[in-house]
């Protein structure tokens, strides 16, 4: 019934976008694409190849190497493969979170990933979450949502997630990273984070995941 439907979920860091996108993907039998994983993959590549050192990017070498970079998202598991290696764990490391917004602001990176993202929707439609899905990647998406939540609530959620994975971090570090990324993502020149005019805004601060899910399917089914 929902074949070829494109559902775009954008919003601030750690507002529950991916969790809800996965739930919608199961409900509507649509593939789920976490576009942030792709930006994290490119960032990991820049760090591992030594193009990004001490916050300095060797832009010329990086631009040249980008052509040789292959990213593949496994549709069933959501695992990300970088030149054949499963990097799903590595892309969540704090070092990647600290640099991803800098890499995501580069137009060469956004162009590189834009085409790949559009191709993913080609056959069956999808649910994709990110920062510019409803504004740039799929401006004609059938459904658009924009997630917000208070920074402290978001930082607490992300902190608990990282702790559960055994990562060493503090609440303050997580909060600072979220605030910094939100600022960089919102103020960049290319495809900044902003709500599409026709997106429905969802504040997830005081509601459960199931409540948000119920609200989203109500909106989608009513349209
Ligand atoms: O999961 P979380 O909300 O922390 O972030 P993410 O979705 O993994 O995205 C990581 C970073 O990638 C963001 O902070 C943005 O800098 C960048 N990104 C972007 O620029 N455009 C997208 N469509 C998705 C992510």
PDB file of C-alpha atoms and ligand atoms in Angstrom:
ATOM      1  CA  UNK A   1       0.000   0.000   0.000  1.00  0.00           C
ATOM      2  CA  UNK A   2       2.941   2.305   0.613  1.00  0.00           C
ATOM      3  CA  UNK A   3       5.151   1.320  -2.294  1.00  0.00           C
ATOM      4  CA  UNK A   4       7.668   3.899  -3.442  1.00  0.00           C
ATOM      5  CA  UNK A   5       6.864   6.212  -0.571  1.00  0.00           C
ATOM      6  CA  UNK A   6       9.697   8.518   0.485  1.00  0.00           C
ATOM      7  CA  UNK A   7       9.706   9.532   4.157  1.00  0.00           C
ATOM      8  CA  UNK A   8      12.264  12.170   5.212  1.00  0.00           C
ATOM      9  CA  UNK A   9      13.213  12.710   8.862  1.00  0.00           C
ATOM     10  CA  UNK A  10      15.540  15.598   9.637  1.00  0.00           C
ATOM     11  CA  UNK A  11      16.514  17.298  12.842  1.00  0.00           C
ATOM     12  CA  UNK A  12      19.068  17.995  15.524  1.00  0.00           C
ATOM     13  CA  UNK A  13      21.622  15.477  16.777  1.00  0.00           C
ATOM     14  CA  UNK A  14      20.312  12.680  18.968  1.00  0.00           C
ATOM     15  CA  UNK A  15      16.616  13.527  18.823  1.00  0.00           C
ATOM     16  CA  UNK A  16      15.588   9.928  18.063  1.00  0.00           C
ATOM     17  CA  UNK A  17      15.506  10.228  14.273  1.00  0.00           C
ATOM     18  CA  UNK A  18      17.152   6.898  13.503  1.00  0.00           C
ATOM     19  CA  UNK A  19      15.115   4.956  16.063  1.00  0.00           C
ATOM     20  CA  UNK A  20      11.840   6.269  14.646  1.00  0.00           C
ATOM     21  CA  UNK A  21      13.026   5.901  11.044  1.00  0.00           C
ATOM     22  CA  UNK A  22      13.771   2.214  11.716  1.00  0.00           C
ATOM     23  CA  UNK A  23      10.325   1.705  13.245  1.00  0.00           C
ATOM     24  CA  UNK A  24       8.643   3.346  10.245  1.00  0.00           C
ATOM     25  CA  UNK A  25      10.742   1.290   7.863  1.00  0.00           C
ATOM     26  CA  UNK A  26       9.510  -1.936   9.496  1.00  0.00           C
ATOM     27  CA  UNK A  27       5.915  -0.728   9.645  1.00  0.00           C
ATOM     28  CA  UNK A  28       5.720   0.321   5.994  1.00  0.00           C
ATOM     29  CA  UNK A  29       8.143  -2.318   4.622  1.00  0.00           C
ATOM     30  CA  UNK A  30      10.459   0.333   3.251  1.00  0.00           C
ATOM     31  CA  UNK A  31      14.268   0.334   3.338  1.00  0.00           C
ATOM     32  CA  UNK A  32      15.860   2.530   6.014  1.00  0.00           C
ATOM     33  CA  UNK A  33      18.902   4.682   5.270  1.00  0.00           C
ATOM     34  CA  UNK A  34      20.815   6.478   8.019  1.00  0.00           C
ATOM     35  CA  UNK A  35      22.452   9.236   5.964  1.00  0.00           C
ATOM     36  CA  UNK A  36      24.520  10.325   8.985  1.00  0.00           C
ATOM     37  CA  UNK A  37      26.324   6.977   8.812  1.00  0.00           C
ATOM     38  CA  UNK A  38      27.554   7.928   5.320  1.00  0.00           C
ATOM     39  CA  UNK A  39      28.970  11.259   6.569  1.00  0.00           C
ATOM     40  CA  UNK A  40      30.537   9.425   9.504  1.00  0.00           C
ATOM     41  CA  UNK A  41      32.055   6.919   7.048  1.00  0.00           C
ATOM     42  CA  UNK A  42      33.692   9.675   4.991  1.00  0.00           C
ATOM     43  CA  UNK A  43      35.009  11.238   8.220  1.00  0.00           C
ATOM     44  CA  UNK A  44      36.497   7.933   9.389  1.00  0.00           C
ATOM     45  CA  UNK A  45      38.147   7.607   5.974  1.00  0.00           C
ATOM     46  CA  UNK A  46      39.701  11.112   6.298  1.00  0.00           C
ATOM     47  CA  UNK A  47      40.987  10.304   9.791  1.00  0.00           C
ATOM     48  CA  UNK A  48      42.347   6.847   9.005  1.00  0.00           C
ATOM     49  CA  UNK A  49      44.101   7.973   5.824  1.00  0.00           C
ATOM     50  CA  UNK A  50      45.695  10.862   7.705  1.00  0.00           C
ATOM     51  CA  UNK A  51      44.038  13.637   5.655  1.00  0.00           C
ATOM     52  CA  UNK A  52      42.565  15.075   8.832  1.00  0.00           C
ATOM     53  CA  UNK A  53      45.178  15.720  11.499  1.00  0.00           C
ATOM     54  CA  UNK A  54      45.034  18.133  14.454  1.00  0.00           C
ATOM     55  CA  UNK A  55      41.855  19.648  13.019  1.00  0.00           C
ATOM     56  CA  UNK A  56      43.652  20.483   9.766  1.00  0.00           C
ATOM     57  CA  UNK A  57      42.375  18.935   6.555  1.00  0.00           C
ATOM     58  CA  UNK A  58      44.696  18.344   3.613  1.00  0.00           C
ATOM     59  CA  UNK A  59      41.898  19.277   1.244  1.00  0.00           C
ATOM     60  CA  UNK A  60      43.773  18.605  -1.995  1.00  0.00           C
ATOM     61  CA  UNK A  61      44.836  15.080  -1.034  1.00  0.00           C
ATOM     62  CA  UNK A  62      41.406  14.380   0.461  1.00  0.00           C
ATOM     63  CA  UNK A  63      39.514  15.538  -2.651  1.00  0.00           C
ATOM     64  CA  UNK A  64      41.685  13.326  -4.831  1.00  0.00           C
ATOM     65  CA  UNK A  65      41.229  10.273  -2.603  1.00  0.00           C
ATOM     66  CA  UNK A  66      37.446  10.644  -2.405  1.00  0.00           C
ATOM     67  CA  UNK A  67      37.067   9.111  -5.871  1.00  0.00           C
ATOM     68  CA  UNK A  68      38.529   5.869  -4.575  1.00  0.00           C
ATOM     69  CA  UNK A  69      36.166   5.669  -1.606  1.00  0.00           C
ATOM     70  CA  UNK A  70      33.391   3.114  -1.682  1.00  0.00           C
ATOM     71  CA  UNK A  71      30.609   3.206   0.916  1.00  0.00           C
ATOM     72  CA  UNK A  72      27.929   0.559   1.093  1.00  0.00           C
ATOM     73  CA  UNK A  73      25.031   0.342   3.518  1.00  0.00           C
ATOM     74  CA  UNK A  74      23.747  -3.185   4.043  1.00  0.00           C
ATOM     75  CA  UNK A  75      19.965  -2.763   3.722  1.00  0.00           C
ATOM     76  CA  UNK A  76      18.967  -5.525   6.193  1.00  0.00           C
ATOM     77  CA  UNK A  77      21.397  -4.844   9.033  1.00  0.00           C
ATOM     78  CA  UNK A  78      22.161  -1.164   8.430  1.00  0.00           C
ATOM     79  CA  UNK A  79      25.872  -2.012   8.637  1.00  0.00           C
ATOM     80  CA  UNK A  80      28.232   0.364   6.834  1.00  0.00           C
ATOM     81  CA  UNK A  81      31.107  -0.969   4.716  1.00  0.00           C
ATOM     82  CA  UNK A  82      34.019   1.320   3.898  1.00  0.00           C
ATOM     83  CA  UNK A  83      36.093  -0.103   1.043  1.00  0.00           C
ATOM     84  CA  UNK A  84      34.866  -3.563   2.029  1.00  0.00           C
ATOM     85  CA  UNK A  85      35.433  -3.264   5.811  1.00  0.00           C
ATOM     86  CA  UNK A  86      32.507  -3.251   8.227  1.00  0.00           C
ATOM     87  CA  UNK A  87      32.984   0.054  10.089  1.00  0.00           C
ATOM     88  CA  UNK A  88      29.589   0.206  11.853  1.00  0.00           C
ATOM     89  CA  UNK A  89      31.203   0.342  15.307  1.00  0.00           C
ATOM     90  CA  UNK A  90      34.099   2.642  14.426  1.00  0.00           C
ATOM     91  CA  UNK A  91      31.911   5.383  12.953  1.00  0.00           C
ATOM     92  CA  UNK A  92      30.293   5.901  16.389  1.00  0.00           C
ATOM     93  CA  UNK A  93      33.626   6.624  18.125  1.00  0.00           C
ATOM     94  CA  UNK A  94      33.956  10.079  19.755  1.00  0.00           C
ATOM     95  CA  UNK A  95      36.817  10.983  17.428  1.00  0.00           C
ATOM     96  CA  UNK A  96      34.473  10.627  14.455  1.00  0.00           C
ATOM     97  CA  UNK A  97      31.667  12.552  16.220  1.00  0.00           C
ATOM     98  CA  UNK A  98      34.154  15.357  16.921  1.00  0.00           C
ATOM     99  CA  UNK A  99      35.071  15.831  13.248  1.00  0.00           C
ATOM    100  CA  UNK A 100      32.013  14.773  11.267  1.00  0.00           C
ATOM    101  CA  UNK A 101      30.385  18.211  11.059  1.00  0.00           C
ATOM    102  CA  UNK A 102      33.567  19.732   9.618  1.00  0.00           C
ATOM    103  CA  UNK A 103      33.703  17.076   6.904  1.00  0.00           C
ATOM    104  CA  UNK A 104      29.930  17.291   6.281  1.00  0.00           C
ATOM    105  CA  UNK A 105      30.247  21.039   5.586  1.00  0.00           C
ATOM    106  CA  UNK A 106      32.457  20.425   2.515  1.00  0.00           C
ATOM    107  CA  UNK A 107      30.597  20.758  -0.773  1.00  0.00           C
ATOM    108  CA  UNK A 108      32.766  18.064  -2.372  1.00  0.00           C
ATOM    109  CA  UNK A 109      31.566  15.600   0.282  1.00  0.00           C
ATOM    110  CA  UNK A 110      27.914  16.605  -0.010  1.00  0.00           C
ATOM    111  CA  UNK A 111      27.985  16.257  -3.804  1.00  0.00           C
ATOM    112  CA  UNK A 112      29.680  12.881  -3.507  1.00  0.00           C
ATOM    113  CA  UNK A 113      26.948  11.569  -1.172  1.00  0.00           C
ATOM    114  CA  UNK A 114      23.960  13.324  -2.758  1.00  0.00           C
ATOM    115  CA  UNK A 115      23.945  11.159  -5.853  1.00  0.00           C
ATOM    116  CA  UNK A 116      24.338   7.967  -3.839  1.00  0.00           C
ATOM    117  CA  UNK A 117      21.444   8.919  -1.559  1.00  0.00           C
ATOM    118  CA  UNK A 118      19.138   9.681  -4.475  1.00  0.00           C
ATOM    119  CA  UNK A 119      19.988   6.403  -6.180  1.00  0.00           C
ATOM    120  CA  UNK A 120      18.954   4.517  -3.048  1.00  0.00           C
ATOM    121  CA  UNK A 121      15.348   5.702  -3.418  1.00  0.00           C
ATOM    122  CA  UNK A 122      15.199   4.738  -7.047  1.00  0.00           C
ATOM    123  CA  UNK A 123      13.189   1.546  -6.912  1.00  0.00           C
ATOM    124  CA  UNK A 124      11.209   1.107  -3.743  1.00  0.00           C
ATOM    125  CA  UNK A 125      11.061   4.386  -1.861  1.00  0.00           C
ATOM    126  CA  UNK A 126      12.618   4.544   1.591  1.00  0.00           C
ATOM    127  CA  UNK A 127      12.803   6.138   5.007  1.00  0.00           C
ATOM    128  CA  UNK A 128      15.907   8.324   5.308  1.00  0.00           C
ATOM    129  CA  UNK A 129      17.040  10.395   8.272  1.00  0.00           C
ATOM    130  CA  UNK A 130      19.578  13.208   8.327  1.00  0.00           C
ATOM    131  CA  UNK A 131      19.885  16.975   8.193  1.00  0.00           C
ATOM    132  CA  UNK A 132      18.957  17.956   4.622  1.00  0.00           C
ATOM    133  CA  UNK A 133      16.761  15.102   3.427  1.00  0.00           C
ATOM    134  CA  UNK A 134      13.516  17.106   3.184  1.00  0.00           C
ATOM    135  CA  UNK A 135      15.239  20.275   1.942  1.00  0.00           C
ATOM    136  CA  UNK A 136      17.887  19.062  -0.523  1.00  0.00           C
ATOM    137  CA  UNK A 137      18.076  15.298  -1.048  1.00  0.00           C
ATOM    138  CA  UNK A 138      14.335  14.657  -1.495  1.00  0.00           C
ATOM    139  CA  UNK A 139      12.547  18.028  -1.652  1.00  0.00           C
ATOM    140  CA  UNK A 140       9.516  16.181  -3.078  1.00  0.00           C
ATOM    141  CA  UNK A 141       9.371  13.545  -0.326  1.00  0.00           C
ATOM    142  CA  UNK A 142       5.853  12.283   0.404  1.00  0.00           C
ATOM    143  CA  UNK A 143       6.258  12.910   4.135  1.00  0.00           C
ATOM    144  CA  UNK A 144       8.648  15.198   5.990  1.00  0.00           C
ATOM    145  CA  UNK A 145       9.302  15.425   9.713  1.00  0.00           C
ATOM    146  CA  UNK A 146      11.677  17.651  11.649  1.00  0.00           C
ATOM    147  CA  UNK A 147      12.779  16.460  15.103  1.00  0.00           C
ATOM    148  CA  UNK A 148      13.841  18.716  17.961  1.00  0.00           C
ATOM    149  CA  UNK A 149      14.378  18.171  21.712  1.00  0.00           C
ATOM    150  CA  UNK A 150      15.999  20.018  24.599  1.00  0.00           C
ATOM    151  CA  UNK A 151      19.822  19.674  24.495  1.00  0.00           C
ATOM    152  CA  UNK A 152      20.059  18.170  28.014  1.00  0.00           C
ATOM    153  CA  UNK A 153      17.522  15.480  27.183  1.00  0.00           C
ATOM    154  CA  UNK A 154      19.368  14.616  23.987  1.00  0.00           C
ATOM    155  CA  UNK A 155      22.756  14.528  25.694  1.00  0.00           C
ATOM    156  CA  UNK A 156      21.458  12.254  28.453  1.00  0.00           C
ATOM    157  CA  UNK A 157      20.059   9.788  25.898  1.00  0.00           C
ATOM    158  CA  UNK A 158      23.247   9.729  23.857  1.00  0.00           C
ATOM    159  CA  UNK A 159      25.397   9.477  27.004  1.00  0.00           C
ATOM    160  CA  UNK A 160      23.451   6.398  28.153  1.00  0.00           C
ATOM    161  CA  UNK A 161      23.749   4.829  24.690  1.00  0.00           C
ATOM    162  CA  UNK A 162      27.516   5.323  24.623  1.00  0.00           C
ATOM    163  CA  UNK A 163      27.948   4.047  28.194  1.00  0.00           C
ATOM    164  CA  UNK A 164      25.934   0.941  27.329  1.00  0.00           C
ATOM    165  CA  UNK A 165      28.376   0.349  24.451  1.00  0.00           C
ATOM    166  CA  UNK A 166      31.257   0.603  26.925  1.00  0.00           C
ATOM    167  CA  UNK A 167      32.610   3.892  25.565  1.00  0.00           C
ATOM    168  CA  UNK A 168      34.420   6.225  27.941  1.00  0.00           C
ATOM    169  CA  UNK A 169      32.810   9.633  27.964  1.00  0.00           C
ATOM    170  CA  UNK A 170      31.093  12.146  30.233  1.00  0.00           C
ATOM    171  CA  UNK A 171      27.714  13.842  30.041  1.00  0.00           C
ATOM    172  CA  UNK A 172      29.460  17.223  29.500  1.00  0.00           C
ATOM    173  CA  UNK A 173      31.544  15.900  26.596  1.00  0.00           C
ATOM    174  CA  UNK A 174      28.450  14.512  24.915  1.00  0.00           C
ATOM    175  CA  UNK A 175      26.464  17.716  25.482  1.00  0.00           C
ATOM    176  CA  UNK A 176      29.276  19.880  24.112  1.00  0.00           C
ATOM    177  CA  UNK A 177      29.611  17.690  21.040  1.00  0.00           C
ATOM    178  CA  UNK A 178      25.864  17.885  20.302  1.00  0.00           C
ATOM    179  CA  UNK A 179      25.762  21.671  20.722  1.00  0.00           C
ATOM    180  CA  UNK A 180      28.862  22.133  18.591  1.00  0.00           C
ATOM    181  CA  UNK A 181      27.509  19.897  15.809  1.00  0.00           C
ATOM    182  CA  UNK A 182      24.112  21.615  15.831  1.00  0.00           C
ATOM    183  CA  UNK A 183      25.821  24.992  15.406  1.00  0.00           C
ATOM    184  CA  UNK A 184      28.152  23.834  12.641  1.00  0.00           C
ATOM    185  CA  UNK A 185      25.367  21.934  10.824  1.00  0.00           C
ATOM    186  CA  UNK A 186      22.955  24.899  11.011  1.00  0.00           C
ATOM    187  CA  UNK A 187      25.421  27.556   9.920  1.00  0.00           C
ATOM    188  CA  UNK A 188      27.200  25.873   7.013  1.00  0.00           C
ATOM    189  CA  UNK A 189      26.719  27.300   3.529  1.00  0.00           C
ATOM    190  CA  UNK A 190      25.844  24.092   1.707  1.00  0.00           C
ATOM    191  CA  UNK A 191      22.622  22.289   2.689  1.00  0.00           C
ATOM    192  CA  UNK A 192      22.398  23.647   6.251  1.00  0.00           C
ATOM    193  CA  UNK A 193      20.264  21.941   8.863  1.00  0.00           C
ATOM    194  CA  UNK A 194      16.869  23.605   8.766  1.00  0.00           C
ATOM    195  CA  UNK A 195      13.225  22.632   8.803  1.00  0.00           C
ATOM    196  CA  UNK A 196      11.654  22.352   5.347  1.00  0.00           C
ATOM    197  CA  UNK A 197       8.638  24.662   5.074  1.00  0.00           C
ATOM    198  CA  UNK A 198       6.333  21.686   4.589  1.00  0.00           C
ATOM    199  CA  UNK A 199       7.844  19.492   7.339  1.00  0.00           C
ATOM    200  CA  UNK A 200       5.925  18.642  10.507  1.00  0.00           C
ATOM    201  CA  UNK A 201       7.911  19.573  13.620  1.00  0.00           C
ATOM    202  CA  UNK A 202       8.121  16.969  16.397  1.00  0.00           C
ATOM    203  CA  UNK A 203       9.548  17.805  19.834  1.00  0.00           C
ATOM    204  CA  UNK A 204      10.652  14.525  21.423  1.00  0.00           C
ATOM    205  CA  UNK A 205      11.703  15.949  24.827  1.00  0.00           C
ATOM    206  CA  UNK A 206       8.730  14.807  26.885  1.00  0.00           C
ATOM    207  CA  UNK A 207       7.303  11.900  24.922  1.00  0.00           C
ATOM    208  CA  UNK A 208       8.092   8.203  24.626  1.00  0.00           C
ATOM    209  CA  UNK A 209       9.310   6.561  21.455  1.00  0.00           C
ATOM    210  CA  UNK A 210       5.987   4.745  21.091  1.00  0.00           C
ATOM    211  CA  UNK A 211       4.057   8.004  21.423  1.00  0.00           C
ATOM    212  CA  UNK A 212       6.135   9.597  18.671  1.00  0.00           C
ATOM    213  CA  UNK A 213       5.679   6.509  16.506  1.00  0.00           C
ATOM    214  CA  UNK A 214       1.890   6.598  16.924  1.00  0.00           C
ATOM    215  CA  UNK A 215       1.858  10.298  16.051  1.00  0.00           C
ATOM    216  CA  UNK A 216       3.951   9.777  12.909  1.00  0.00           C
ATOM    217  CA  UNK A 217       1.867   6.932  11.503  1.00  0.00           C
ATOM    218  CA  UNK A 218      -1.285   8.876  12.209  1.00  0.00           C
ATOM    219  CA  UNK A 219       0.091  11.795  10.155  1.00  0.00           C
ATOM    220  CA  UNK A 220       1.364   9.541   7.370  1.00  0.00           C
ATOM    221  CA  UNK A 221      -1.837   7.502   7.065  1.00  0.00           C
ATOM    222  CA  UNK A 222      -4.027  10.615   7.145  1.00  0.00           C
ATOM    223  CA  UNK A 223      -2.278  12.148   4.132  1.00  0.00           C
TER     224      UNK A 223
HETATM  225  O1  LIG B   1      22.948  10.342  15.191  1.00  0.00           O
HETATM  226  P1  LIG B   1      23.245  11.811  15.290  1.00  0.00           P
HETATM  227  O2  LIG B   1      21.997  12.634  15.293  1.00  0.00           O
HETATM  228  O3  LIG B   1      24.171  12.144  16.387  1.00  0.00           O
HETATM  229  O4  LIG B   1      24.059  12.239  14.000  1.00  0.00           O
HETATM  230  P2  LIG B   1      24.172  11.525  12.595  1.00  0.00           P
HETATM  231  O5  LIG B   1      22.825  11.396  11.980  1.00  0.00           O
HETATM  232  O6  LIG B   1      24.990  10.289  12.752  1.00  0.00           O
HETATM  233  O7  LIG B   1      24.973  12.620  11.743  1.00  0.00           O
HETATM  234  C1  LIG B   1      26.312  12.929  12.025  1.00  0.00           C
HETATM  235  C2  LIG B   1      26.682  14.218  11.336  1.00  0.00           C
HETATM  236  O8  LIG B   1      26.638  14.033   9.925  1.00  0.00           O
HETATM  237  C3  LIG B   1      25.782  15.419  11.592  1.00  0.00           C
HETATM  238  O9  LIG B   1      26.114  16.120  12.773  1.00  0.00           O
HETATM  239  C4  LIG B   1      26.030  16.259  10.341  1.00  0.00           C
HETATM  240  O10 LIG B   1      27.212  17.016  10.462  1.00  0.00           O
HETATM  241  C5  LIG B   1      26.250  15.214   9.270  1.00  0.00           C
HETATM  242  N1  LIG B   1      25.059  14.960   8.441  1.00  0.00           N
HETATM  243  C6  LIG B   1      24.741  15.869   7.448  1.00  0.00           C
HETATM  244  O11 LIG B   1      25.411  16.883   7.307  1.00  0.00           O
HETATM  245  N2  LIG B   1      23.702  15.641   6.597  1.00  0.00           N
HETATM  246  C7  LIG B   1      22.946  14.548   6.737  1.00  0.00           C
HETATM  247  N3  LIG B   1      21.935  14.326   5.891  1.00  0.00           N
HETATM  248  C8  LIG B   1      23.217  13.616   7.772  1.00  0.00           C
HETATM  249  C9  LIG B   1      24.278  13.858   8.628  1.00  0.00           C
END
